[in-house]
Short mmCIF file of C-alpha atoms in Angstrom, two decimals:
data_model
loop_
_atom_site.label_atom_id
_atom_site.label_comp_id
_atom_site.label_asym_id
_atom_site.label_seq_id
_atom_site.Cartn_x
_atom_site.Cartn_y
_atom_site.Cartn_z
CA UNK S 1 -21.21 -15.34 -17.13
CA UNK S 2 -20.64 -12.03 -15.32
CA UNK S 3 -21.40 -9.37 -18.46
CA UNK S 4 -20.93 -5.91 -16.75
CA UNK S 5 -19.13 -3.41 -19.17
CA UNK S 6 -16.03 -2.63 -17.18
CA UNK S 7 -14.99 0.01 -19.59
CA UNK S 8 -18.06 1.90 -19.05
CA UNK S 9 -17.67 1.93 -15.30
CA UNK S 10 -14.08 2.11 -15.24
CA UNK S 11 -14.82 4.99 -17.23
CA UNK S 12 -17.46 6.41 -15.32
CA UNK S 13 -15.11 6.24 -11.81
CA UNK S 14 -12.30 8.08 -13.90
CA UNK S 15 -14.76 11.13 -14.42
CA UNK S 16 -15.84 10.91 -10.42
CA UNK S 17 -12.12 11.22 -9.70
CA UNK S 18 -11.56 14.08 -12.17
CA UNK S 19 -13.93 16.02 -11.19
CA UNK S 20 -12.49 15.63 -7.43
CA UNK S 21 -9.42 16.55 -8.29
CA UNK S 22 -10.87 19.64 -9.80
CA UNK S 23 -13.26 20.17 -6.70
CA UNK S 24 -10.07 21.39 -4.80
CA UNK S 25 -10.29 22.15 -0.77
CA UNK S 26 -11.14 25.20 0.06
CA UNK S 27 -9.63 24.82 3.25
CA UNK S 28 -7.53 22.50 5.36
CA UNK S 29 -10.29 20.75 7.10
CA UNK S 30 -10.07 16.94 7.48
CA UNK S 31 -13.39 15.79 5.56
CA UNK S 32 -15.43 12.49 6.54
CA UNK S 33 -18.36 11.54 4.59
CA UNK S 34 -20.39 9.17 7.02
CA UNK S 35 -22.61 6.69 5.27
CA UNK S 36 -25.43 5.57 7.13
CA UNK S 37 -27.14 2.62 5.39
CA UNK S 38 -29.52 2.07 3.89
CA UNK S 39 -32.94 4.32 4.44
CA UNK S 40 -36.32 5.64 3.29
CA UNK S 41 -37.67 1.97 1.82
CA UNK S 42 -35.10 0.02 2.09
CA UNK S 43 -34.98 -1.41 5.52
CA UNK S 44 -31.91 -3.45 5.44
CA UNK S 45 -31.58 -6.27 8.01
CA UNK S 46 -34.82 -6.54 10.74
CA UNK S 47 -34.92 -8.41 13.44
CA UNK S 48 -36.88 -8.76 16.37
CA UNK S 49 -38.12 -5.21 15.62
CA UNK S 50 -34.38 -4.24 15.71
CA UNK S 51 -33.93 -2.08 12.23
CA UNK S 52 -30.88 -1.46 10.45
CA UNK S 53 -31.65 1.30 8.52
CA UNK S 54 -32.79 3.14 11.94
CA UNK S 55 -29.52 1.90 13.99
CA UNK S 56 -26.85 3.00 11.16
CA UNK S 57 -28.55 6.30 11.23
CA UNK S 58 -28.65 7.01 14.97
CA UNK S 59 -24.57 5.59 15.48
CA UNK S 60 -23.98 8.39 12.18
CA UNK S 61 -25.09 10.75 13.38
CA UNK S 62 -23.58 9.85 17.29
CA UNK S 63 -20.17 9.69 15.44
CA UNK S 64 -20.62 13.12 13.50
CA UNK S 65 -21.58 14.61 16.78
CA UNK S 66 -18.19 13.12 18.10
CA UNK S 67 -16.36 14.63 15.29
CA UNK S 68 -17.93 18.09 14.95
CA UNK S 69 -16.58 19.11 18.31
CA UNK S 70 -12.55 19.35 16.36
CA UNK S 71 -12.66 22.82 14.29
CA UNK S 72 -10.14 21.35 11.86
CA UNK S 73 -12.96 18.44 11.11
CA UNK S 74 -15.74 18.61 8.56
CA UNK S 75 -18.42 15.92 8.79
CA UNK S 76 -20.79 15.42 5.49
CA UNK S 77 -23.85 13.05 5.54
CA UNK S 78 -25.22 11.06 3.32
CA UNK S 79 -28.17 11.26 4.74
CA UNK S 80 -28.88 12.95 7.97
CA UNK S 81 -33.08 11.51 8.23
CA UNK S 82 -34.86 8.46 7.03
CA UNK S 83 -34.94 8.63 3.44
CA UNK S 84 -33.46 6.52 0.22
CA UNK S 85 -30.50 7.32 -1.02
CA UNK S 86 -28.77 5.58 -4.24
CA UNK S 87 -25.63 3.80 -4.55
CA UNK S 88 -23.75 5.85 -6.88
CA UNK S 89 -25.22 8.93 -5.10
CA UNK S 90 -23.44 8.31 -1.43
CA UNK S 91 -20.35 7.94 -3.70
CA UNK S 92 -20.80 11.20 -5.64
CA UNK S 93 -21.20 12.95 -2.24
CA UNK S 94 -17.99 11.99 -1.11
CA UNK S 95 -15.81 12.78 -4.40
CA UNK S 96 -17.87 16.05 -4.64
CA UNK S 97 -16.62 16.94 -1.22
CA UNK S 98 -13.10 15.70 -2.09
CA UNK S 99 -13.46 14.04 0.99
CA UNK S 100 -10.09 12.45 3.13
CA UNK S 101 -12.47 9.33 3.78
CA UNK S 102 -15.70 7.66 3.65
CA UNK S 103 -17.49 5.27 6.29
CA UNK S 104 -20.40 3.52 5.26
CA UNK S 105 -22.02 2.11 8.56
CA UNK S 106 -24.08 -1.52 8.73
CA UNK S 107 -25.88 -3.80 10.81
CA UNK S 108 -25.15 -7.62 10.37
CA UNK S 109 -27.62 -10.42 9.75
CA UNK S 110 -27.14 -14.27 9.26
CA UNK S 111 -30.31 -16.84 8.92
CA UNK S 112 -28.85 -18.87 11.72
CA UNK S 113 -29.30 -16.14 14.00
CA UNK S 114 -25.86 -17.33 16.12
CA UNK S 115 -23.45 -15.36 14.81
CA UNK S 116 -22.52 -12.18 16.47
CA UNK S 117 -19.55 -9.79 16.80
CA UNK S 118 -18.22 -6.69 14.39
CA UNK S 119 -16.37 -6.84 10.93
CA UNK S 120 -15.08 -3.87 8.88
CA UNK S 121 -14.29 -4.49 5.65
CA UNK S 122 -12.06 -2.75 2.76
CA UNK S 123 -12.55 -2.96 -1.17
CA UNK S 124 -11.35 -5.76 -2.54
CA UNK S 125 -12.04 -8.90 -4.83
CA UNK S 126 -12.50 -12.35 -2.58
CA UNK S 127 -13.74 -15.82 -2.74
CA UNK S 128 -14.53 -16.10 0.62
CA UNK S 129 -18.16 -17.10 1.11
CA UNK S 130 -19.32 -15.50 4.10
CA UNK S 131 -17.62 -12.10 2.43
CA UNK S 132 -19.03 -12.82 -0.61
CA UNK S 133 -22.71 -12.83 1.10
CA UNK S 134 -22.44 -9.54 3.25
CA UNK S 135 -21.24 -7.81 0.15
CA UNK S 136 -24.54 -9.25 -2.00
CA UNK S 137 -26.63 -8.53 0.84
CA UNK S 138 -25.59 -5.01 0.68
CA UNK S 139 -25.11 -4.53 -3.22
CA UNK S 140 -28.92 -5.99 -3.80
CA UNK S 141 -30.19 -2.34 -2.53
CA UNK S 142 -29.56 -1.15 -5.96
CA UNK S 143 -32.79 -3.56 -7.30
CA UNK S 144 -34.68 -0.67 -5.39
CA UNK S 145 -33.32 2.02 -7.34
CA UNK S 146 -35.74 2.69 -10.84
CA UNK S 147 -33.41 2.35 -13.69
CA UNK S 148 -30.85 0.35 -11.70
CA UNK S 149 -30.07 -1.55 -15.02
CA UNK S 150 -29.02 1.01 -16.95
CA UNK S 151 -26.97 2.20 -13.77
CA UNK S 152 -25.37 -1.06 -13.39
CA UNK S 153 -25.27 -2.35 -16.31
CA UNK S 154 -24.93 -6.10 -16.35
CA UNK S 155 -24.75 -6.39 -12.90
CA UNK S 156 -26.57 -8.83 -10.89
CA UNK S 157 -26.65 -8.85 -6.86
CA UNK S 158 -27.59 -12.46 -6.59
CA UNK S 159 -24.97 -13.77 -8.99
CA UNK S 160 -21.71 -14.77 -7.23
CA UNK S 161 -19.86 -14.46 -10.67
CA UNK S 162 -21.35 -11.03 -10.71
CA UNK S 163 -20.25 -10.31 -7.16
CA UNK S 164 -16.70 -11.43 -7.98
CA UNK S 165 -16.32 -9.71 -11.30
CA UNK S 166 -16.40 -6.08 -10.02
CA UNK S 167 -13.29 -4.09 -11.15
CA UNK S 168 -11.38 -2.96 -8.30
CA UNK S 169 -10.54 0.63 -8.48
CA UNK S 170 -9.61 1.23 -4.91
CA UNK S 171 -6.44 0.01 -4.93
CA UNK S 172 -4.83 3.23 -4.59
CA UNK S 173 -5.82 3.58 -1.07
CA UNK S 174 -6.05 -0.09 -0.15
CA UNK S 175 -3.30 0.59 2.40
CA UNK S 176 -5.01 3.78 4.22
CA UNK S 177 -8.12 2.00 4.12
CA UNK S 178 -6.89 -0.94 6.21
CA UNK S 179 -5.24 1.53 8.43
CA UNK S 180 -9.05 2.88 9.49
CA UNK S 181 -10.50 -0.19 9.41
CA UNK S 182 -8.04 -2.10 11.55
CA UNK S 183 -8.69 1.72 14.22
CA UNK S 184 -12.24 0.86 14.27
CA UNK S 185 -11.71 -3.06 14.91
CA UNK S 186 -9.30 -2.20 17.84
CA UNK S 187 -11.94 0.20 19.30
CA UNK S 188 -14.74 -2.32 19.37
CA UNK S 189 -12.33 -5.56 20.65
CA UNK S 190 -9.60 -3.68 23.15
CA UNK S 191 -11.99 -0.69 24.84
CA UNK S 192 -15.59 -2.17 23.81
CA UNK S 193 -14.90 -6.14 24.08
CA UNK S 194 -17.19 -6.59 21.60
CA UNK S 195 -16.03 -10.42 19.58
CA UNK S 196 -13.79 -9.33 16.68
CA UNK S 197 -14.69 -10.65 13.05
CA UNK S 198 -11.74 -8.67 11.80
CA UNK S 199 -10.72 -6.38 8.74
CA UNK S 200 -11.80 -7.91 5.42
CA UNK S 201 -12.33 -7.50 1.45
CA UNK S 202 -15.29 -7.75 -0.36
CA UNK S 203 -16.66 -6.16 -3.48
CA UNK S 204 -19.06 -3.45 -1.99
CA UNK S 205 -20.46 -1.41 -4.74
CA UNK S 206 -20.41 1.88 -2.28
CA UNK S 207 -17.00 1.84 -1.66
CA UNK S 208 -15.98 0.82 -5.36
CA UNK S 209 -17.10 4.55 -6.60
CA UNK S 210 -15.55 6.34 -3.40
CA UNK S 211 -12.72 8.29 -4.60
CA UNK S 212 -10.74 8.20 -1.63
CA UNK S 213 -9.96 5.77 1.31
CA UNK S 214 -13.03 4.62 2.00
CA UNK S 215 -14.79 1.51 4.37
CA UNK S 216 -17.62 -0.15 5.29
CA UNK S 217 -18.01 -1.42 9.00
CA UNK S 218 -21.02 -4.02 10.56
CA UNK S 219 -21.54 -2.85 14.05
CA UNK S 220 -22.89 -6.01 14.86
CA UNK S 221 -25.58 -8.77 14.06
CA UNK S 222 -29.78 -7.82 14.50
CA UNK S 223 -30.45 -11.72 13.87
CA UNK S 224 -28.51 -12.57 17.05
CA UNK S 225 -31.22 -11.18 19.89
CA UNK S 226 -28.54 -10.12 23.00
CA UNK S 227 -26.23 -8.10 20.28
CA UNK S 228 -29.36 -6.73 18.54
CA UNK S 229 -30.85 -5.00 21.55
CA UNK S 230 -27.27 -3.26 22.58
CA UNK S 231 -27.40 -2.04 18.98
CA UNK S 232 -30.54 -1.00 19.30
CA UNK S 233 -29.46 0.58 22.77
CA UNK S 234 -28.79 3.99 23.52
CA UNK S 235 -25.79 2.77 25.42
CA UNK S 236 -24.51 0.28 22.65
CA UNK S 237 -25.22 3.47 20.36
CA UNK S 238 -23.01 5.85 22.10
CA UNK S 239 -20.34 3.47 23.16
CA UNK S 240 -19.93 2.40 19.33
CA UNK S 241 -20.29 5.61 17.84
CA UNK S 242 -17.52 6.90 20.49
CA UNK S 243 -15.49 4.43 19.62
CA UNK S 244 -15.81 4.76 15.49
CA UNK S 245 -14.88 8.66 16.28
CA UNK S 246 -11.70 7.47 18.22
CA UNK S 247 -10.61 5.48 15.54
CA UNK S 248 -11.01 8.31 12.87
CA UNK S 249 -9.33 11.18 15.04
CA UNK S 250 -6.79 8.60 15.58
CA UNK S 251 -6.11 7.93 11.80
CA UNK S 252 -6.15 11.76 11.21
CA UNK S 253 -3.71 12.65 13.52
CA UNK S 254 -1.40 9.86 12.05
CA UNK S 255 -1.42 11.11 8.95
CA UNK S 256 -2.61 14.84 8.64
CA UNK S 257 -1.57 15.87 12.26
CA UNK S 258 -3.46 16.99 14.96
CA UNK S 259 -4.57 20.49 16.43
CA UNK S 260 -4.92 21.01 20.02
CA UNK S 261 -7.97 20.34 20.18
CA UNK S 262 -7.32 16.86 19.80
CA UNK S 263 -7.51 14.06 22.34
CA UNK S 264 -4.29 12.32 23.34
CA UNK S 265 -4.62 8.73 22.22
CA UNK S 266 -3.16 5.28 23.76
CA UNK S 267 -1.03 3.47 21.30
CA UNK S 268 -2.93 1.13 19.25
CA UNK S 269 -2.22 -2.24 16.94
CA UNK S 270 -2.09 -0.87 12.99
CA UNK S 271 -0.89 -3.67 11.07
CA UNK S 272 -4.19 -5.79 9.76
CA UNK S 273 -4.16 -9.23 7.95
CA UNK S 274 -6.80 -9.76 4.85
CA UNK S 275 -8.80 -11.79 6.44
CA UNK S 276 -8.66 -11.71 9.78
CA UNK S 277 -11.39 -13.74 11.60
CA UNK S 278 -10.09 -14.35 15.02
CA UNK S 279 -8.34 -12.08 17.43
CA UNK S 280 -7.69 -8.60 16.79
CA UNK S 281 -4.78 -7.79 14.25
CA UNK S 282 -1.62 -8.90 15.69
CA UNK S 283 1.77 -6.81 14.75
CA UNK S 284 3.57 -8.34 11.67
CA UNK S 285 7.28 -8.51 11.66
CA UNK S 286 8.64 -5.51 10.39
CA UNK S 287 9.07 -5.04 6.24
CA UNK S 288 12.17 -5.06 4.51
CA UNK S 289 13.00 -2.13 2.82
CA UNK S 290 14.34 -2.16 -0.33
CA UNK S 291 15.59 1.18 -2.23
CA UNK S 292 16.67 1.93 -5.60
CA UNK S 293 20.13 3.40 -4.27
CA UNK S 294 21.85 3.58 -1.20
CA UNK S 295 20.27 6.03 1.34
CA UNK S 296 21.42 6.48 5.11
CA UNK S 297 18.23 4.99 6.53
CA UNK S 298 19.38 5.74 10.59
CA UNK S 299 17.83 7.84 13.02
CA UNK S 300 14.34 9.64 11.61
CA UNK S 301 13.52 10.44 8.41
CA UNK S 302 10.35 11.00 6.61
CA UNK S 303 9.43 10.14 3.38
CA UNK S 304 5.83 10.30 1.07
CA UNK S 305 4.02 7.00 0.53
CA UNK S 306 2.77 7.77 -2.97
CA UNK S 307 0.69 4.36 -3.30
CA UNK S 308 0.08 0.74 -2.79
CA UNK S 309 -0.30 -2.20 -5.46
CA UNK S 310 -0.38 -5.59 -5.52
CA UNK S 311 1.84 -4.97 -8.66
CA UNK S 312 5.36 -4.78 -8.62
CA UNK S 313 7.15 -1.93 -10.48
CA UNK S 314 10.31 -1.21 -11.91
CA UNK S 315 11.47 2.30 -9.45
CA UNK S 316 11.89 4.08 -12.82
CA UNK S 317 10.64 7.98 -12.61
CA UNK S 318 8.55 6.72 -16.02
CA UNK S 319 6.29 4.34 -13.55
CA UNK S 320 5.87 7.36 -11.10
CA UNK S 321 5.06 10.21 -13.54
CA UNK S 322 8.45 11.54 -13.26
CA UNK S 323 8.76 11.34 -9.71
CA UNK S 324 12.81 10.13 -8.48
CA UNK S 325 14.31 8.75 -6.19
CA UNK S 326 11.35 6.07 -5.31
CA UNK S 327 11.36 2.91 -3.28
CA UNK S 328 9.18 0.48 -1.69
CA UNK S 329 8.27 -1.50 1.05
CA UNK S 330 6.80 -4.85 0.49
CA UNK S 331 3.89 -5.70 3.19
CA UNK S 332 0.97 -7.99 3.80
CA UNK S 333 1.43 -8.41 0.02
CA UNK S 334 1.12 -5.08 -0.99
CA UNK S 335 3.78 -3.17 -2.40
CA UNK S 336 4.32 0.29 -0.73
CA UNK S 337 5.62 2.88 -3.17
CA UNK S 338 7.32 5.75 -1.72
CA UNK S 339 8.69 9.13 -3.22
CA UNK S 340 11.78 11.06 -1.92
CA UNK S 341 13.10 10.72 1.81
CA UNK S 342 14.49 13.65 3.97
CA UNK S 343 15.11 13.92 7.97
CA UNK S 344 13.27 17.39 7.71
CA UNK S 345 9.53 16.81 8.32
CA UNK S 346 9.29 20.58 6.08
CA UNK S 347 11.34 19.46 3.38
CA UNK S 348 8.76 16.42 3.63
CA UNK S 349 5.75 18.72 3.55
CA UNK S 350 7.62 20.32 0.50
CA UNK S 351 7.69 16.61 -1.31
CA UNK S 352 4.05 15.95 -0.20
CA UNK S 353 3.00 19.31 -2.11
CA UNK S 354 5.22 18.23 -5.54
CA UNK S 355 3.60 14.35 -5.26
CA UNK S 356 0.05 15.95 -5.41
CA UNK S 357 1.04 18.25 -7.82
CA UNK S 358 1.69 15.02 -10.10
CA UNK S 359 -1.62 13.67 -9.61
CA UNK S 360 -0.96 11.51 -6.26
CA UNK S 361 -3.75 13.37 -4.54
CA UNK S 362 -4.27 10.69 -1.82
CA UNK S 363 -0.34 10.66 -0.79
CA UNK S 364 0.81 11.22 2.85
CA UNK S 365 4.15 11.36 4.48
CA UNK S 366 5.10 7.85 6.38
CA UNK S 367 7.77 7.96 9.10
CA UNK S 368 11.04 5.50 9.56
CA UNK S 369 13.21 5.41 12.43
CA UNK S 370 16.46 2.93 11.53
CA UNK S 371 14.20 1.44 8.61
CA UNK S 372 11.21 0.61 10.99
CA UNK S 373 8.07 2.91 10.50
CA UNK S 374 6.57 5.11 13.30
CA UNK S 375 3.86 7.45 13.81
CA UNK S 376 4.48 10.55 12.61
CA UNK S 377 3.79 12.31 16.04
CA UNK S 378 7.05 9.74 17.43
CA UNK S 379 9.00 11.16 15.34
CA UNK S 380 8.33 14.58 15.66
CA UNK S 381 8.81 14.21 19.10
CA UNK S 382 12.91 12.86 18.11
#
């Protein structure tokens, strides 16, 4: 039976996020903390003298290269050379940072040595098997760490109960998550035709401590030779670690703007399905809204998507720490929470500011146009 001490880590992750909160920005740069795995003695996957640890490091640093050319972008590094790094330490570098989002970037591996193609994944609790091993595979680093079972108490990387037990504390930005995730997956299918595994949950110990939308993405498979050597390519190196860039300056202009530095971006697919295994993502119908009183939802207005549950909640200013009006969207079986709505994208920024000030730190205004969402940049453009 799965014995880890919830209430000490649950408690442990609260302190992470208070002391983010307190670790305010000192400026209004977009922060990503890239992730490369593994490092130092841990290898991770290796194959046909194809490395992991060597390949996440090299498309890193390619996509902070990428990123570092936008003023308005700051790129941290877990590790920028080929040493060890701990678990819990890659997640106290992001929430030190009070970063806007973490990437933690993989290779694949499967004993078959047939499969092949790219997966992101968000956190999240499944029974899937195949999800179930990528996340053991990369939660069994921590048996390299010294005192790993003090760290993790109780917690054992070859135990599926163990696996399947861990708490999940990223709810809150579930929804922005799958936004980035289902960027990257378009990248790699629609401009890099690389086979799409899709956007998925597991229980990733990394991205469990991230304070912050956060994701872990497999570039691709070592054990299967032809997809192993483009990884291991210069060419496969730049062309993913382009397209990983993309995807983030794509998801920051969404939802924190752009500058003009930016690059103007095609329209891309944003709605993702837990799990997807196929295809790429395919649009959902639209959501039904549903308000707590009447609004005039036609033409443009903006309103500030305060979280996303799988729990439903009464829209009573006591569930929202005083926050009123609310409503919610109900999508892909999460529940959308929303605070305030106004056709003035200022008044918006105004209700952003007051939503933070409450303790929704990783809120961000959503657009609708006659109850359908839109980019942000759409309707500015209206």
């Amino acid at each position: 039976m799965y014995t880890l001490n919830r209430f000490k880590f649950l408690g442990f992750f609260l302190i992470l996020l208070s002391v983010s909160s307190i670790f305010a920005q000192s400026n209004s740069k977009f922060k990503v903390v890239l992730d490369a795995g593994h490092g130092g003695k841990d290898l991770g996957a290796n194959y046909y003298g194809f490395i992991e640890k060597n390949i996440a490091l090299a498309v890193a640093l390619k996509v902070g290269k990428q990123l570092e050319k936008y003023p308005d972008i700051q790129v941290i590094y877990t590790r920028k050379t080929d040493v060890f790094v701990e678990l819990i330490e890659r997640a106290r570098i992001a929430n030190r940072a009070n970063a806007n989002m973490f990437l933690s970037i993989h290779c694949n591996a499967a004993p078959k040595g047939q499969a092949y193609g790219t997966e992101t994944f968000v956190m999240g609790l499944t029974k899937n098997a195949s999800n179930l091993e990528v996340a053991k595979k990369e939660n069994a680093v921590i048996t390299l760490e010294s005192d790993y079972k003090m760290k993790y108490e109780g917690y054992d990387p070859k135990s599926p109960e163990s696996v399947i037990g861990i708490t999940l504390l990223q709810e809150e930005y579930l929804d922005q998550s799958i936004t980035i995730a289902t960027k990257i997956q378009n990248e790699y299918t629609n401009k890099l035709e690389r086979k799409n595994r899709g956007v998925k949950q597991g229980p990733f110990l990394v991205l469990n401590q991230t304070a912050m939308p956060s994701i872990l993405t497999e570039l691709g498979f070592l054990s299967y030779k032809p997809e192993g050597a483009y990884l291991n390519s210069e060419k496969g190196q730049d062309e993913l670690a382009k397209g990983i860039a993309d995807a983030i300056l794509s998801y920051k202009k969404e939802y924190y703007g752009g500058s003009a530095q930016m690059v103007e971006e095609k329209p891309e697919k944003t709605s993702a399905e837990i799990p997807v295994v196929q295809d790429a993502p395919k649009p959902k119908d639209e959501p039904k809204v549903v308000e707590n009183k009447p609004v005039d939802v036609k033409g443009v207005v903006f309103k500030v998507q305060i979280s996303a549950s799988g729990k439903k909640l009464e829209l009573l200013p006591k569930n929202f720490k005083g926050l009123d009006p609310t409503s919610f969207i109900e999508e892909n079986g999460l529940y959308k929470y929303f605070y305030a709505q106004t056709s003035s994208y200022d008044d918006a920024k105004q209700n952003l500011a007051e939503a933070k000030s409450k303790g929704y730190d990783s809120a961000f205004i959503v657009a609708f146009k006659n109850g359908k969402k839109i980019s942000i940049q759409e309707a500015l453009k209206q």
